[in-house]
Short mmCIF file of C-alpha atoms and ligand atoms in Angstrom, two decimals:
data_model
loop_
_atom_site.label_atom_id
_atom_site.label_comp_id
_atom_site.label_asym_id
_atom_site.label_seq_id
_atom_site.Cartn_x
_atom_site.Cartn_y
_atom_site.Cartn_z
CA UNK A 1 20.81 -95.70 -61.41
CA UNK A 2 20.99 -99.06 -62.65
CA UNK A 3 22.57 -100.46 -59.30
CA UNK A 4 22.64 -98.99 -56.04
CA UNK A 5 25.81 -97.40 -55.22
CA UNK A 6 24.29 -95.88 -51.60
CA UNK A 7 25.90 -96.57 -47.87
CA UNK A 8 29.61 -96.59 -48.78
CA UNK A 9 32.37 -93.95 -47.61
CA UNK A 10 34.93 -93.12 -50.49
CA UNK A 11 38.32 -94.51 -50.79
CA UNK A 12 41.37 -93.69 -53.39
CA UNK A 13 41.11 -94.53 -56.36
CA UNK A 14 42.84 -93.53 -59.76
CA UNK A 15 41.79 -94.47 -63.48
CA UNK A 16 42.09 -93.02 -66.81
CA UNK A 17 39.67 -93.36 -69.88
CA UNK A 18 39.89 -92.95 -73.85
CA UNK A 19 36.46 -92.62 -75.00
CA UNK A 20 35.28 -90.99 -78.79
CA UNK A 21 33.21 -88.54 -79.90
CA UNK A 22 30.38 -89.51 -82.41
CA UNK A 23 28.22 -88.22 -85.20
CA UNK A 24 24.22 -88.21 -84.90
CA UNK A 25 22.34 -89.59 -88.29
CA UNK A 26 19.27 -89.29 -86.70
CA UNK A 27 19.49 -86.49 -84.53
CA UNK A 28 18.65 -86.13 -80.35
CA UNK A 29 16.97 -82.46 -80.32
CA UNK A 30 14.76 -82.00 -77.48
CA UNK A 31 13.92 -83.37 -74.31
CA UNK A 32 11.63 -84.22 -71.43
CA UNK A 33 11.50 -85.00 -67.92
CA UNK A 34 15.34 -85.53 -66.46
CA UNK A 35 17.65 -85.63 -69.24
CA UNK A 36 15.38 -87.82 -71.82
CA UNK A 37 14.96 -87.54 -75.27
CA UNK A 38 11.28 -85.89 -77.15
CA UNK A 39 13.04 -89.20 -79.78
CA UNK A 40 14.93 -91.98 -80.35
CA UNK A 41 18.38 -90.99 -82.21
CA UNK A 42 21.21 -92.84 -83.58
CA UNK A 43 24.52 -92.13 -83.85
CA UNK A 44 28.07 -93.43 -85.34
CA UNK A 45 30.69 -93.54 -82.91
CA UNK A 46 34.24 -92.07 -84.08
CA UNK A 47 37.64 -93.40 -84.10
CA UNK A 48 40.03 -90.66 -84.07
CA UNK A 49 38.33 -87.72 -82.19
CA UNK A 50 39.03 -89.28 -78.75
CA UNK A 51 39.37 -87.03 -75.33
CA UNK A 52 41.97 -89.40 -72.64
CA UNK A 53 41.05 -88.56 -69.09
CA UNK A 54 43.35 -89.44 -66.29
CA UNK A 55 40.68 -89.22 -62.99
CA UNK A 56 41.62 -89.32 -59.32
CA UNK A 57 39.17 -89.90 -56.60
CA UNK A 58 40.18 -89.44 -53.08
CA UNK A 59 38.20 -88.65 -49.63
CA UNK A 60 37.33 -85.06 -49.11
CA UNK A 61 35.68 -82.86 -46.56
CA UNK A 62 33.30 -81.22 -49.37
CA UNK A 63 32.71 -82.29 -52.96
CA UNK A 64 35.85 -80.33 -54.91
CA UNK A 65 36.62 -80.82 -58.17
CA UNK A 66 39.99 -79.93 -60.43
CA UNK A 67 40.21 -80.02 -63.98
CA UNK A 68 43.43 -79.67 -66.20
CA UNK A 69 42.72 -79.55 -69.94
CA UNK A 70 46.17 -80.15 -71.68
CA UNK A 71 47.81 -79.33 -68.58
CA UNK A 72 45.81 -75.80 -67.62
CA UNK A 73 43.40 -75.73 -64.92
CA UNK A 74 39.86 -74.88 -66.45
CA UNK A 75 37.86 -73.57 -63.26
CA UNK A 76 34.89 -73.79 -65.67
CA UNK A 77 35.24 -77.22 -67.25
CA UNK A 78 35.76 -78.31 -63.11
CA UNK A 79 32.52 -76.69 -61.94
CA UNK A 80 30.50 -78.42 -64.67
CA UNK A 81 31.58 -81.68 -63.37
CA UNK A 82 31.21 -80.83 -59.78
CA UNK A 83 27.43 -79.30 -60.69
CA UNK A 84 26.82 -82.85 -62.44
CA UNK A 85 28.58 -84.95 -59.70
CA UNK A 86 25.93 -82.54 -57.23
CA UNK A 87 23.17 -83.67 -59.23
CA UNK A 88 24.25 -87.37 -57.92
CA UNK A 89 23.62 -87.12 -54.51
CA UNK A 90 20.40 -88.67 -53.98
CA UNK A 91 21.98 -91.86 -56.14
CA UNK A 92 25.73 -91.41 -54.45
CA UNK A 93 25.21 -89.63 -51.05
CA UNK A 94 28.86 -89.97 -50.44
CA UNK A 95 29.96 -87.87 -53.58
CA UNK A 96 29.91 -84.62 -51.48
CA UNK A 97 32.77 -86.31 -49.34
CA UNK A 98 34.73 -86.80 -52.88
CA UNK A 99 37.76 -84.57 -53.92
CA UNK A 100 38.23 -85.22 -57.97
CA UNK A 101 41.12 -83.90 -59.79
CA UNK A 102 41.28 -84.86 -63.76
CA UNK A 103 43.80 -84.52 -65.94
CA UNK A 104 42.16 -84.52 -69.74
CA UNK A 105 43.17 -83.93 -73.19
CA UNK A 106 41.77 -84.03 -76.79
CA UNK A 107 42.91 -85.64 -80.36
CA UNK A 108 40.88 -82.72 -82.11
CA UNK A 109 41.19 -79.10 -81.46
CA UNK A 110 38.76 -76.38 -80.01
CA UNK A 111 35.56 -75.61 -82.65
CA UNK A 112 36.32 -77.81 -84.96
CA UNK A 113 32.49 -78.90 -85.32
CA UNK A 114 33.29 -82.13 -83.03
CA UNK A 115 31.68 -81.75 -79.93
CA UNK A 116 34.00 -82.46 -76.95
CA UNK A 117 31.22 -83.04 -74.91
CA UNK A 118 30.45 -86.63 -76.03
CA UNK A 119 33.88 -87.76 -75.69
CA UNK A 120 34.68 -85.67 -72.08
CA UNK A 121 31.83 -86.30 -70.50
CA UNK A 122 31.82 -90.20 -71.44
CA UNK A 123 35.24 -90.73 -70.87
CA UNK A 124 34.29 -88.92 -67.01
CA UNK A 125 31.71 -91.23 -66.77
CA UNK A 126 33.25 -94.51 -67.86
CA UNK A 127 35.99 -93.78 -65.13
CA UNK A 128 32.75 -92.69 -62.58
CA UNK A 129 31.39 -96.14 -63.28
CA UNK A 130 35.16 -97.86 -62.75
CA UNK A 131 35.22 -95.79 -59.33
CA UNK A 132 31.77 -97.41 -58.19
CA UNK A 133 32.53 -100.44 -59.18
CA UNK A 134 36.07 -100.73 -57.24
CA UNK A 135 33.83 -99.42 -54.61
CA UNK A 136 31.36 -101.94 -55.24
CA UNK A 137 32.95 -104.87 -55.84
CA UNK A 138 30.09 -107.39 -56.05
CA UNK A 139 28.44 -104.96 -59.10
CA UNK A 140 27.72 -106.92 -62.00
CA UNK A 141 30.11 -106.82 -64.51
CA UNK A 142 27.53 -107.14 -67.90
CA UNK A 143 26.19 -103.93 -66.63
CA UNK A 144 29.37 -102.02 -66.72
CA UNK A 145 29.05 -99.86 -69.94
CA UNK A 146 24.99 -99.54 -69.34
CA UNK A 147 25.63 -97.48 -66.11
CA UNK A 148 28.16 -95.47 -67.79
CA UNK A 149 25.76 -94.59 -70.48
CA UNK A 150 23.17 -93.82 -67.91
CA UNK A 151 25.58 -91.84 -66.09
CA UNK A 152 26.84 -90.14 -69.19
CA UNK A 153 23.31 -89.25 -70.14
CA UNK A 154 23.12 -87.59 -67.53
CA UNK A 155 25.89 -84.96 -68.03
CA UNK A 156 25.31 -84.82 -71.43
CA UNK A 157 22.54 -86.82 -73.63
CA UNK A 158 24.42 -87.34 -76.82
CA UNK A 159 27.52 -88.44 -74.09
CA UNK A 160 25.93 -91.68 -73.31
CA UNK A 161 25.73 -93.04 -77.01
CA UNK A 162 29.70 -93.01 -76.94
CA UNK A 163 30.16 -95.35 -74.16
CA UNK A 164 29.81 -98.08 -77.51
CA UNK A 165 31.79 -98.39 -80.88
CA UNK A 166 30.15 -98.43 -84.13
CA UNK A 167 26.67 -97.95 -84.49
CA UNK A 168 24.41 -96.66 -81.25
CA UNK A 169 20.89 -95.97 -80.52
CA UNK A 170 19.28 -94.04 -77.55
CA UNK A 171 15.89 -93.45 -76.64
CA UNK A 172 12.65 -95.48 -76.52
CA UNK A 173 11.23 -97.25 -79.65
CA UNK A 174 10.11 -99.78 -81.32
CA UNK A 175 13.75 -101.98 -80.91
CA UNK A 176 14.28 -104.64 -78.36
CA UNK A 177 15.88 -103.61 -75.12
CA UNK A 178 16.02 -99.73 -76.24
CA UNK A 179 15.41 -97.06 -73.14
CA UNK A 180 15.36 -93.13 -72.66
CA UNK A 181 17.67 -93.59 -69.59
CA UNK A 182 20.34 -95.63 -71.30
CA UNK A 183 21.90 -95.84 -75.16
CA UNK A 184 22.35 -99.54 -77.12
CA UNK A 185 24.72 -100.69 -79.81
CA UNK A 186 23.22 -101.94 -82.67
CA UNK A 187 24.31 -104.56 -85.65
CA UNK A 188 24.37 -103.00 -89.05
CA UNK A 189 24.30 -104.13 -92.51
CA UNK A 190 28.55 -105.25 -93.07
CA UNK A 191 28.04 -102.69 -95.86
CA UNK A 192 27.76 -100.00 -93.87
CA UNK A 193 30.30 -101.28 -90.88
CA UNK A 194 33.24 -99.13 -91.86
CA UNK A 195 31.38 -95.70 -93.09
CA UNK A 196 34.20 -92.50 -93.19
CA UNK A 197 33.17 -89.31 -91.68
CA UNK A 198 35.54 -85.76 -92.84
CA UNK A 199 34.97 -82.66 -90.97
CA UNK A 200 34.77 -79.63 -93.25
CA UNK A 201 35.29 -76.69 -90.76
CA UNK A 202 33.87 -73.71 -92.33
CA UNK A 203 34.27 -71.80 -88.79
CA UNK A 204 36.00 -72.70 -85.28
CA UNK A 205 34.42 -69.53 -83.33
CA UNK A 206 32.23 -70.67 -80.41
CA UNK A 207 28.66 -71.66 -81.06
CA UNK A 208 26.80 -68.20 -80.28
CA UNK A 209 24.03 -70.86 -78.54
CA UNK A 210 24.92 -73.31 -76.28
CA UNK A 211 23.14 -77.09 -76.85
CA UNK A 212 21.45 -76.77 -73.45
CA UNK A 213 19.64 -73.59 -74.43
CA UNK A 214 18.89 -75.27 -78.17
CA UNK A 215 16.97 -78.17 -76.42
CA UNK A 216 14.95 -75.94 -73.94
CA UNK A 217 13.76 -73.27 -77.28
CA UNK A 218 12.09 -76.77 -79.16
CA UNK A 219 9.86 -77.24 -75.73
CA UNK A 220 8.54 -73.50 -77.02
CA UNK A 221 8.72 -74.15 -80.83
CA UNK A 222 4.88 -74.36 -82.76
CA UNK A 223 6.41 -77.37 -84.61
CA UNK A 224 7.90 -79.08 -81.74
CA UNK A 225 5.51 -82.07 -81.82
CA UNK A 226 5.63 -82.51 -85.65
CA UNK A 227 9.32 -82.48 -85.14
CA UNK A 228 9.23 -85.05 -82.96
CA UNK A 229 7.05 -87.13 -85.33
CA UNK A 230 9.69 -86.62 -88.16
CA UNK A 231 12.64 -87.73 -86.25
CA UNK A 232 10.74 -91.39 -85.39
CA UNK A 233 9.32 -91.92 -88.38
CA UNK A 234 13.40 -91.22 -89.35
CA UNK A 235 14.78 -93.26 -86.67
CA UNK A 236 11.89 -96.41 -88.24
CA UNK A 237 13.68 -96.10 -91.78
CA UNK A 238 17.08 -95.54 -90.80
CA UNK A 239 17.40 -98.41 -88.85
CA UNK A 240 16.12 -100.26 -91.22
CA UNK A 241 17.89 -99.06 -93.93
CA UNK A 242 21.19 -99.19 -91.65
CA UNK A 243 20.19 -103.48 -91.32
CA UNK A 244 19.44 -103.53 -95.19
CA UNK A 245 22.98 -102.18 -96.23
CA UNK A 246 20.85 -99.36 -98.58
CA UNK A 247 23.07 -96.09 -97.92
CA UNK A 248 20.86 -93.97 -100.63
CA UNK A 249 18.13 -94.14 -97.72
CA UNK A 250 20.83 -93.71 -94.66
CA UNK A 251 22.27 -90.49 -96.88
CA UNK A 252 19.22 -89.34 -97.95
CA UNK A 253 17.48 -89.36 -93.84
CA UNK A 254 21.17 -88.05 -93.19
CA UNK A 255 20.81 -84.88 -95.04
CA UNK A 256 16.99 -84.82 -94.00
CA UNK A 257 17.89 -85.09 -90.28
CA UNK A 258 20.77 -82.01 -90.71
CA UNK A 259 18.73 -79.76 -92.30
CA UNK A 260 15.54 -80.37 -90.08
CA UNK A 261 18.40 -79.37 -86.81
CA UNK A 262 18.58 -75.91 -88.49
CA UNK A 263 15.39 -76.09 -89.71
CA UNK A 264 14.04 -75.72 -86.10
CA UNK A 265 16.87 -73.48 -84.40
CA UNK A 266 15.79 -71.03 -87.07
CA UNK A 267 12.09 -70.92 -87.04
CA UNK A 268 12.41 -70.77 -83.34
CA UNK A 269 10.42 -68.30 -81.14
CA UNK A 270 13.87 -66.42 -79.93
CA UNK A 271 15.56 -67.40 -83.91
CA UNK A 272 18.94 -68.46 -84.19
CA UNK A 273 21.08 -69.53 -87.28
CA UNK A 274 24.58 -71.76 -87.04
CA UNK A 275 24.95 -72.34 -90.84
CA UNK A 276 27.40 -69.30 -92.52
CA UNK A 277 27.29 -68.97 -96.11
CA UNK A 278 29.81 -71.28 -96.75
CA UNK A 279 27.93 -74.30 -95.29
CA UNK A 280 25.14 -73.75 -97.93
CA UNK A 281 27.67 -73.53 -100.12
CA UNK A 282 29.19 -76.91 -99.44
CA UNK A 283 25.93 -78.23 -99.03
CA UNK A 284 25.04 -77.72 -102.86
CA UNK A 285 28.34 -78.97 -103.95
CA UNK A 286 28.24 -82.09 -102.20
CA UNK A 287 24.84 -82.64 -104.06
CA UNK A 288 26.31 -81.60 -107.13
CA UNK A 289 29.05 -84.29 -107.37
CA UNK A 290 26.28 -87.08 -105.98
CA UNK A 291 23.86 -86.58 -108.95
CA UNK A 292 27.28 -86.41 -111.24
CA UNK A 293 29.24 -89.18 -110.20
CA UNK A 294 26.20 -91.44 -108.64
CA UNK A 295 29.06 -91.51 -105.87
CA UNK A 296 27.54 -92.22 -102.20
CA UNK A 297 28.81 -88.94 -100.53
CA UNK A 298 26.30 -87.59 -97.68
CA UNK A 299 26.68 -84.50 -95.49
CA UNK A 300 25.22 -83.80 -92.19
CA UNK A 301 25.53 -81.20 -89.29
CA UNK A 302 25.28 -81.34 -85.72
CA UNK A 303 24.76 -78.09 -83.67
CA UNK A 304 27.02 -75.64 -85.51
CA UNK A 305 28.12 -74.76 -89.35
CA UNK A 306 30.69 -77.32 -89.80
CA UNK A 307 30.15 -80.39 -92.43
CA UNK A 308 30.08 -83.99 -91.49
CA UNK A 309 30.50 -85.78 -95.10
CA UNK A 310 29.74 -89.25 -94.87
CA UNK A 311 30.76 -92.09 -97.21
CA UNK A 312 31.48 -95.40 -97.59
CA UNK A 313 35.50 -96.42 -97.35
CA UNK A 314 34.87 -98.46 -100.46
CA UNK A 315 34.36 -94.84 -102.27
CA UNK A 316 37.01 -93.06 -100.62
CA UNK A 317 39.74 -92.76 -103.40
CA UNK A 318 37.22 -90.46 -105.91
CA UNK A 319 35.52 -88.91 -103.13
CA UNK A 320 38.12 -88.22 -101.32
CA UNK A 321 39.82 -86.07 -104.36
CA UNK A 322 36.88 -84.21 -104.82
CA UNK A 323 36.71 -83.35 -100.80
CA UNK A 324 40.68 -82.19 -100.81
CA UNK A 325 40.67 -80.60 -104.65
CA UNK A 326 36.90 -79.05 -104.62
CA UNK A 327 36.30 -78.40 -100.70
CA UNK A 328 39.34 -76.98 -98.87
CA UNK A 329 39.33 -73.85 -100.39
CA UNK A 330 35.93 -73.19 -99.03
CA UNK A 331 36.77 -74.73 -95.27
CA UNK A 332 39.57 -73.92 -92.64
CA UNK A 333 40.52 -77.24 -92.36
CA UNK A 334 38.79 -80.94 -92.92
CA UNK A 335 39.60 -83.45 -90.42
CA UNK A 336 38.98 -87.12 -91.70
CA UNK A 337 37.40 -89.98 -89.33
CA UNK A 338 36.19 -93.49 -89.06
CA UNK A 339 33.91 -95.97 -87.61
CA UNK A 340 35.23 -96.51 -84.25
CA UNK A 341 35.10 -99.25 -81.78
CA UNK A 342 34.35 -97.03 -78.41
CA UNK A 343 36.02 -96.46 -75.23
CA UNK A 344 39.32 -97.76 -73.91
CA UNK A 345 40.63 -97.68 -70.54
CA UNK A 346 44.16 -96.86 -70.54
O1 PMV B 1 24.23 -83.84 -75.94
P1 PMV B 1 23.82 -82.44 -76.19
O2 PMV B 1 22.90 -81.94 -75.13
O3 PMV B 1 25.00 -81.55 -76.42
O4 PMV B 1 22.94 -82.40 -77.52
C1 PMV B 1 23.46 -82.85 -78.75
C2 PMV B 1 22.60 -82.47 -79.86
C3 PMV B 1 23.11 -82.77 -81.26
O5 PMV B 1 24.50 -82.94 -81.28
C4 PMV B 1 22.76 -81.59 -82.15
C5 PMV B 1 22.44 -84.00 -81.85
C6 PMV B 1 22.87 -85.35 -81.35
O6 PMV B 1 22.01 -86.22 -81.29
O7 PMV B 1 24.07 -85.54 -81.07
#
């Protein structure tokens, strides 16, 4: 915890929270100890993908939580947050007195290869941190969207880089300030300030292995450590490159970063592949029309077989005709996205 939040009984409270989902360039794959990263990652925040939460606190004989996705109660969603809020209770000793019904929706739909755990489980946290803070009135202000992140983290690591717009790092190294228990915005190159990100969904089924499992098959994987070593040494030039403006390195440790993901899931001890046909596919194509056109267009992956095509909205015109004329017939749907500027409260 980054302030104590002990010794207080709970009172009502009620707050609501926009916060967006985001896109890894360097990718968080791996952890140790309590929710930390094996490496530093960083990450562009989204505009559109957003999940709104609506969050009511109120004094409770046990710790009960009720969750309404788009207006249906989702006993599952609810006991995830009630397990996490558990997990608390050495930090917040009165959350098992707390009685928490939220009322949350999306922008994007189910499996469409943006994960709505960034977004959800921020947007629980940021109104978590609003909630301690009424409770705590004297907390210091500056440190508002730090103890969401470290909050967030801890629900979900790739959650706490959202709690910031635009570009966002988490995870020890070799930048001023940075921390495992906490993500940090950082300043890029104006260049690269307003990148585009469209979502080619090649499928919308249900990930056949959840993130959580993912993480815990590196700690067995023979090339865990080298893995590791990759992703810094990745983190070193894309930041760097990020600062310089120079998106052939950003695309190029994009790409590497994507590939490395499935790279590992598949060479696993207990194997698993996300990619279908189709994302190889795509994957060759959008290579294809870089080395023809010399156009900046970039794809990565997070955990699953969907596209992320990155690009610059200086390029967007050409690129963008290629994506709609070349790529939907080999997608369900593309979604296009932005650079956003983080979490609102509503
Ligand atoms: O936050 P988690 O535990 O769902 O892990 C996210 C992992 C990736 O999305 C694959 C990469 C990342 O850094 O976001």
């Amino acid at each position: 915890m980054i302030q104590s939040f002990a010794h207080l009984s709970p009172l009502p409270f009620e707050t609501c929270w926009t916060s967006p989902a985001n896109i890894a360039f360097v990718k968080y794959w791996g952890k140790k100890g309590h929710q930390l990263p094996a490496n530093p990652s960083v990450s562009l925040t989204l505009k559109e993908c957003v999940t709104t939460s609506k969050v009511t606190f109120l004094a409770g004989e046990k710790l009960s939580v009720e969750l309404n996705l788009e207006g249906t109660r989702k006993d599952s969603f609810g006991i995830k947050i009630e397990n996490y809020l558990r997990s608390l209770e050495t930090m917040i000793p009165w959350v098992k007195n707390l009685k928490v019904k939220i009322d949350t929706s999306n922008t994007f739909p189910h499996g469409a290869g943006i994960a709505s755990s960034a977004s959800g489980l921020s947007a629980f946290a940021l109104a978590l941190t609003d909630y301690l803070y009424f409770m705590k009135p004297d907390s210091d202000p500056a440190l508002f969207h730090r103890q969401a992140s470290f909050l967030a983290r801890l629900a979900s690591g790739s959650a706490c880089r959202s709690v910031y717009g635009g570009f966002v790092t988490w995870g020890m190294s070799h930048l001023e300030g940075s921390s495992d228990e906490y993500a940090c915005p950082l300043e890029v190159h104006p260049e690269l300030s307003h990148l585009l990100d469209s979502v080619v969904v090649v499928s919308d089924q249900e990930k056949k292995v959840s993130s959580r499992e993912g993480h815990a098959r590196l700690n067995e994987h023979f090339f865990a450590e080298a893995r590791y070593a990759q992703a810094k040494n990745h983190f070193r030039k894309a930041i760097d490159a990020l600062k310089a403006g120079d998106m052939e390195v950003v695309g190029s440790i994009l790409e590497a970063e994507a590939l490395s993901l499935h790279a590992m899931m598949m060479t696993s001890p207990d194997s698993f592949t996300l990619l279908k046909p189709n994302s190889l596919l795509l994957m060759d194509m959008v290579r294809t029309f870089r080395e023809e056109t010399k156009l900046p267009l970039y794809f990565t992956l997070d955990a699953g077989p969907n596209l992320h095509l990155i690009y610059p909205y200086s390029h967007r015109n050409k690129i963008e005709t290629f994506i709609n004329n070349e790529l939907t017939p080999l997608s369900q749907r593309i979604i296009t996205d932005s650079r956003g500027e983080g979490p609102q409260k509503c």
